[in-house]
Coordinates of C-alpha atoms in Angstrom, one line a residue:
Chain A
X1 CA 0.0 0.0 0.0
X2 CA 1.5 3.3 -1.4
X3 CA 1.6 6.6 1.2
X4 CA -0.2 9.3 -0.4
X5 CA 0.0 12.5 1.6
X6 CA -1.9 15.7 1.7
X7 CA -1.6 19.1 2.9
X8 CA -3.2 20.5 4.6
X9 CA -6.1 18.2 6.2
X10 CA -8.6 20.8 6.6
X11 CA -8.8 24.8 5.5
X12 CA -11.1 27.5 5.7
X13 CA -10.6 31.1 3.9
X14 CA -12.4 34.0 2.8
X15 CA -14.7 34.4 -0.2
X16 CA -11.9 36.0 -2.7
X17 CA -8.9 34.5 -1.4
X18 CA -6.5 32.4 -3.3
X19 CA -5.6 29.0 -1.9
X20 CA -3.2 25.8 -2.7
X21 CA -2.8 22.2 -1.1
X22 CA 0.0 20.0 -1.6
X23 CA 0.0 16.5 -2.5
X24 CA 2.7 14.1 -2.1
X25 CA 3.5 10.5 -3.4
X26 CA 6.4 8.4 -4.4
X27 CA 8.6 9.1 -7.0
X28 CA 9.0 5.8 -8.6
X29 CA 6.7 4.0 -10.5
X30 CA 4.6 6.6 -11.6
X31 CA 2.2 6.2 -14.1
X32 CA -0.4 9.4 -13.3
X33 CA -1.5 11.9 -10.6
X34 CA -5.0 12.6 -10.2
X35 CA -7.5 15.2 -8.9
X36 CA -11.0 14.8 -7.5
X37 CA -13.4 17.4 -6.1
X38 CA -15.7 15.7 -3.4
X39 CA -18.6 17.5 -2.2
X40 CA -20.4 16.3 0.5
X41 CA -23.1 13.9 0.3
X42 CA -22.2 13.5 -3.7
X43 CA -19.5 11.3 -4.8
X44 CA -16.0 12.0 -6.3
X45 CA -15.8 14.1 -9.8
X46 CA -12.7 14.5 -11.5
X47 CA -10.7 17.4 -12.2
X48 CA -7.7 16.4 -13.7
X49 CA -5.1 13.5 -14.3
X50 CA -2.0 14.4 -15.2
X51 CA 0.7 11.6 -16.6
X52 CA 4.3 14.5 -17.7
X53 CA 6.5 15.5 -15.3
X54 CA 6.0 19.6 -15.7
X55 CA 2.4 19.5 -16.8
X56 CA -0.1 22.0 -15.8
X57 CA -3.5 21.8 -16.1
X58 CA -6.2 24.0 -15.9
X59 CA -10.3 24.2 -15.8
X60 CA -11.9 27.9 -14.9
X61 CA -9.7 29.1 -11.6
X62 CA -8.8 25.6 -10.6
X63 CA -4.5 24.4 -11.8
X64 CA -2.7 21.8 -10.9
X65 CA 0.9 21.1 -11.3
X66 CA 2.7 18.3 -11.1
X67 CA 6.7 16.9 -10.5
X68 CA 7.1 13.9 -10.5
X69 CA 11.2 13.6 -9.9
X70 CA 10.8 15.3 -6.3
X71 CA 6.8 13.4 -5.6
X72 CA 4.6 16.3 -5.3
X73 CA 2.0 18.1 -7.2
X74 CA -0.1 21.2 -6.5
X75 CA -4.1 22.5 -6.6
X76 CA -4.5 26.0 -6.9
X77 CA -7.8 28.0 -6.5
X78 CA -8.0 31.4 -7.6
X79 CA -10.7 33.6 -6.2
X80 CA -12.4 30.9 -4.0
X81 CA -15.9 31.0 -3.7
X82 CA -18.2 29.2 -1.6
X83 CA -19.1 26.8 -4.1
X84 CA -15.6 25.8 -4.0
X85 CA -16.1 24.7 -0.7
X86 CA -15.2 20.3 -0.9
X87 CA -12.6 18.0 0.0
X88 CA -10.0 18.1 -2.8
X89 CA -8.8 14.1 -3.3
X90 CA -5.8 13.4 -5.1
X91 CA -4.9 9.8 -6.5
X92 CA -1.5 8.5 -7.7
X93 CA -1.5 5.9 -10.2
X94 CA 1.1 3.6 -10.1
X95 CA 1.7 0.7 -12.6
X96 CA -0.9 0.1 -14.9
X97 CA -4.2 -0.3 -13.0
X98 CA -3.5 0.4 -8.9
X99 CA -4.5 3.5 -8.0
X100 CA -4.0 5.2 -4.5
X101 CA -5.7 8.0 -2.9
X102 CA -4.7 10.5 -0.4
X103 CA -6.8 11.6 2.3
X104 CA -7.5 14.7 1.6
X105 CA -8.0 18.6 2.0
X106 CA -11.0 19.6 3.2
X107 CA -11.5 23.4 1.9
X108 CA -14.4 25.7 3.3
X109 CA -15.0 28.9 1.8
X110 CA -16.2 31.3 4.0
X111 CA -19.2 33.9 2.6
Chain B
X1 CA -25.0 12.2 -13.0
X2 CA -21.9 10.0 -13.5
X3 CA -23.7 7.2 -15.5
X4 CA -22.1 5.1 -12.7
X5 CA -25.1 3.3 -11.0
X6 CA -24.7 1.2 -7.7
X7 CA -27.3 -0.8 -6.1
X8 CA -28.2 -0.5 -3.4
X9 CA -28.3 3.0 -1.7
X10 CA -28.3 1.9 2.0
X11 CA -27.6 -1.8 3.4
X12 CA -28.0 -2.4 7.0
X13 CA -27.5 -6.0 8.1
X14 CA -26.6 -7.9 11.0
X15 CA -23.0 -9.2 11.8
X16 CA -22.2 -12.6 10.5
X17 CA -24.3 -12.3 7.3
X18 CA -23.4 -11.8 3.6
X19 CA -24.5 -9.1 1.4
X20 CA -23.8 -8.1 -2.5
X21 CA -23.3 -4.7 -3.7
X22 CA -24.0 -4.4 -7.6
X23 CA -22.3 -2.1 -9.9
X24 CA -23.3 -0.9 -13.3
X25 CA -20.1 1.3 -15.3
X26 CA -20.8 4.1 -17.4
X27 CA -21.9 2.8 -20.8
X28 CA -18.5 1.8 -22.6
X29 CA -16.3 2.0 -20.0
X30 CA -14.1 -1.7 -19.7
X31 CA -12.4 -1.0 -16.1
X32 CA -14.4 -1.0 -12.6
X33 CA -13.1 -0.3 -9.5
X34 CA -13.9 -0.9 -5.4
X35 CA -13.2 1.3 -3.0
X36 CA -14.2 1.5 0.8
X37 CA -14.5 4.7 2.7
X38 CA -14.4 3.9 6.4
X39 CA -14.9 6.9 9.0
X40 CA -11.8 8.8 9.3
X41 CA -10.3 6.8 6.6
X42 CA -9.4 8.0 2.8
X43 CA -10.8 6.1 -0.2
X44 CA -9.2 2.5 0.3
X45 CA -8.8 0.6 -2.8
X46 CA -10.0 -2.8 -3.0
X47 CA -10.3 -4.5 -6.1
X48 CA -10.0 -3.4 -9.8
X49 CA -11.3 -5.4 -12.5
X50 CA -10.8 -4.5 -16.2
X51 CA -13.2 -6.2 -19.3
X52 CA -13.9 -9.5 -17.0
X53 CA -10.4 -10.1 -15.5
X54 CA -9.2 -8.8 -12.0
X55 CA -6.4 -6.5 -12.7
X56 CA -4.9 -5.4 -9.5
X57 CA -5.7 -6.1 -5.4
X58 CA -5.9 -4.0 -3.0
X59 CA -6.7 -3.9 0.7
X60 CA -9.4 -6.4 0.3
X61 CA -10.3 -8.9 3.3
X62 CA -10.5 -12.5 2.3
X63 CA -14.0 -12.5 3.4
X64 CA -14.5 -10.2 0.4
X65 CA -14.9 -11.3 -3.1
X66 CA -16.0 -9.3 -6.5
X67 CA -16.3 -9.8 -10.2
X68 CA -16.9 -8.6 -13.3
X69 CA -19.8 -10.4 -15.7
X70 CA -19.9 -10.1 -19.5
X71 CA -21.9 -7.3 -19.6
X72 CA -19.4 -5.6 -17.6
X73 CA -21.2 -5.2 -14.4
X74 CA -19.8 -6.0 -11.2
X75 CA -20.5 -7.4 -8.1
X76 CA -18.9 -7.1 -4.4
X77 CA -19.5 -9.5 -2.5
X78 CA -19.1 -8.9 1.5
X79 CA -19.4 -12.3 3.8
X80 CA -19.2 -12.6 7.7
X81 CA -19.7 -9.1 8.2
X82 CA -18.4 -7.4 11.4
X83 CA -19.1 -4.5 12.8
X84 CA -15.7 -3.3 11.0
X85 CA -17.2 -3.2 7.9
X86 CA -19.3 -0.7 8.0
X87 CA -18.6 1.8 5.7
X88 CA -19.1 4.1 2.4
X89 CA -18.8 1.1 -1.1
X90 CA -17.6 3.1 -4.0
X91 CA -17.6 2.1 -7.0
X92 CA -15.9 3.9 -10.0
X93 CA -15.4 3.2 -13.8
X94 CA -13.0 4.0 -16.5
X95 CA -13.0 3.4 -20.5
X96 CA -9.9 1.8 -20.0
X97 CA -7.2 1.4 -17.1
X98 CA -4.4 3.5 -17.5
X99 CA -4.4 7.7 -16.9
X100 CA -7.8 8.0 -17.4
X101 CA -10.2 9.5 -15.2
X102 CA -12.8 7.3 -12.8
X103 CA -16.1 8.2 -12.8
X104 CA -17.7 7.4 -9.3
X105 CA -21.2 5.8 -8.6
X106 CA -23.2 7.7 -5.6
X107 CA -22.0 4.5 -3.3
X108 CA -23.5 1.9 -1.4
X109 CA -23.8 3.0 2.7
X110 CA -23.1 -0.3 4.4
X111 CA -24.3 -0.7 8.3
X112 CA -23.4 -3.9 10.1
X113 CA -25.5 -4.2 13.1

C-alpha cells in the first residue's frame, strides 16, 4: 500500500482569497496523478489527471501542477468562492491499473 | 450524473451475514473499481477489474470477493460481516485502465449491526 500525503487536512478562507494544497506521493513508478473534487453527500468528480513531469493543467480558476522527480504536485484555487467549498482528493496511479488516494483537503469557503 | 449506477443506496444487516453490492459502469467504460470509505479513513482501494479479468488487489479482506460479468457489471460481494465493515462502497469506472479519469457511482452505505 503506497503513502499518499496531503496538505493541509482541513482549511477554511475568505470568499476571494487564493488558496493551494500539496499533494505528495512516491517518485517511482509513476504512471499518473489525479485530482478529484468531493462535495459532500455526492461522490468524487474529476478534475484532472495528469501523466508528464512539468504539466499544468487547468479548468476555470482551478490548476494543478505536477513533479514527478521530487513526488509532489499542487491544486490552486484562484478567487475561491463558496461553491468551491469540498474536500479536494488526489490519487497517484502507479503501474498500470493500482491506483492510491490520499486523504484529503478539506476546503471551506467562508461567505 | 456519472452514469455510474450502484445498487443499493443503503444496506443495514446484522454481523455474521453476507451481502452483494451491484455495480453498473458508465456505458463503454471496460475498467471498474472498489473502493471503501471507512470513518476517518481516505478512499481505500480494493479491487479493480478491467473487461472481465481482475487487474490489481488492494486492501481487500479474504472474506470479500468481486467480479466482473460479460456485460461488464460487477459485483462485491461482503461475507461474515463485522461491525468493522461498515462503511461508504464506492464504485468507480473507466474506458480503459491507464491515466484516465474514474467516474464514481453515488455508493453503497453499508451498516453492520
Amino acid at each position: 500500500i503506497l503513502n499518499v500525503e496531503q496538505s493541509p487536512q482541513s482549511l477554511h478562507v475568505q470568499e476571494g482569497d487564493s488558496t493551494n494544497f500539496t499533494c505528495s506521493f512516491p517518485s517511482s513508478n509513476f504512471y499518473a496523478l489525479h485530482w478529484y473534487r468531493w462535495e459532500t453527500a455526492k461522490s468524487p468528480k474529476a478534475l484532472f489527471v495528469m501523466t508528464l513531469n512539468g504539466d499544468e493543467k487547468k479548468k476555470g480558476r482551478i490548476s494543478a501542477t505536477l513533479n514527478t522527480k521530487e513526488g509532489y504536485s499542487y491544486l490552486y484555487i484562484k478567487g475561491s468562492q463558496p461553491e468551491d467549498s469540498a474536500t479536494y482528493l488526489c490519487a497517484f496511479q502507479t503501474g498500470a491499473n493500482n491506483l492510491f488516494f490520499g486523504t484529503g483537503t478539506r476546503l471551506t469557503v467562508i461567505p | 450524473d456519472s452514469g455510474v449506477t450502484q445498487t443499493p443506496k443503503h444496506l443495514i444487516t446484522a454481523t455474521g451475514q453476507r451481502v452483494t453490492l451491484r455495480c453498473s459502469p458508465r456505458s463503454g467504460d471496460l475498467s471498474v473499481y472498489w473502493y471503501q470509505q471507512s470513518l476517518d479513513q481516505g478512499l481505500q482501494f480494493l479491487i479493480q477489474y478491467y473487461n472481465g479479468e481482475e487487474r490489481a488487489k488492494g486492501n481487500i479482506l479474504e472474506r470479500f470477493s468481486a467480479q466482473q460479468f460479460p456485460d461488464l457489471h460487477s459485483e462485491l460481494n461482503l461475507s461474515s460481516l463485522e461491525l468493522g465493515d461498515s462503511a461508504l462502497y464506492f464504485c468507480a469506472s473507466s474506458a480503459r485502465t491507464v491515466n484516465e479519469k474514474l467516474f464514481f457511482g453515488s455508493g453503497t452505505q453499508l451498516s453492520v449491526l
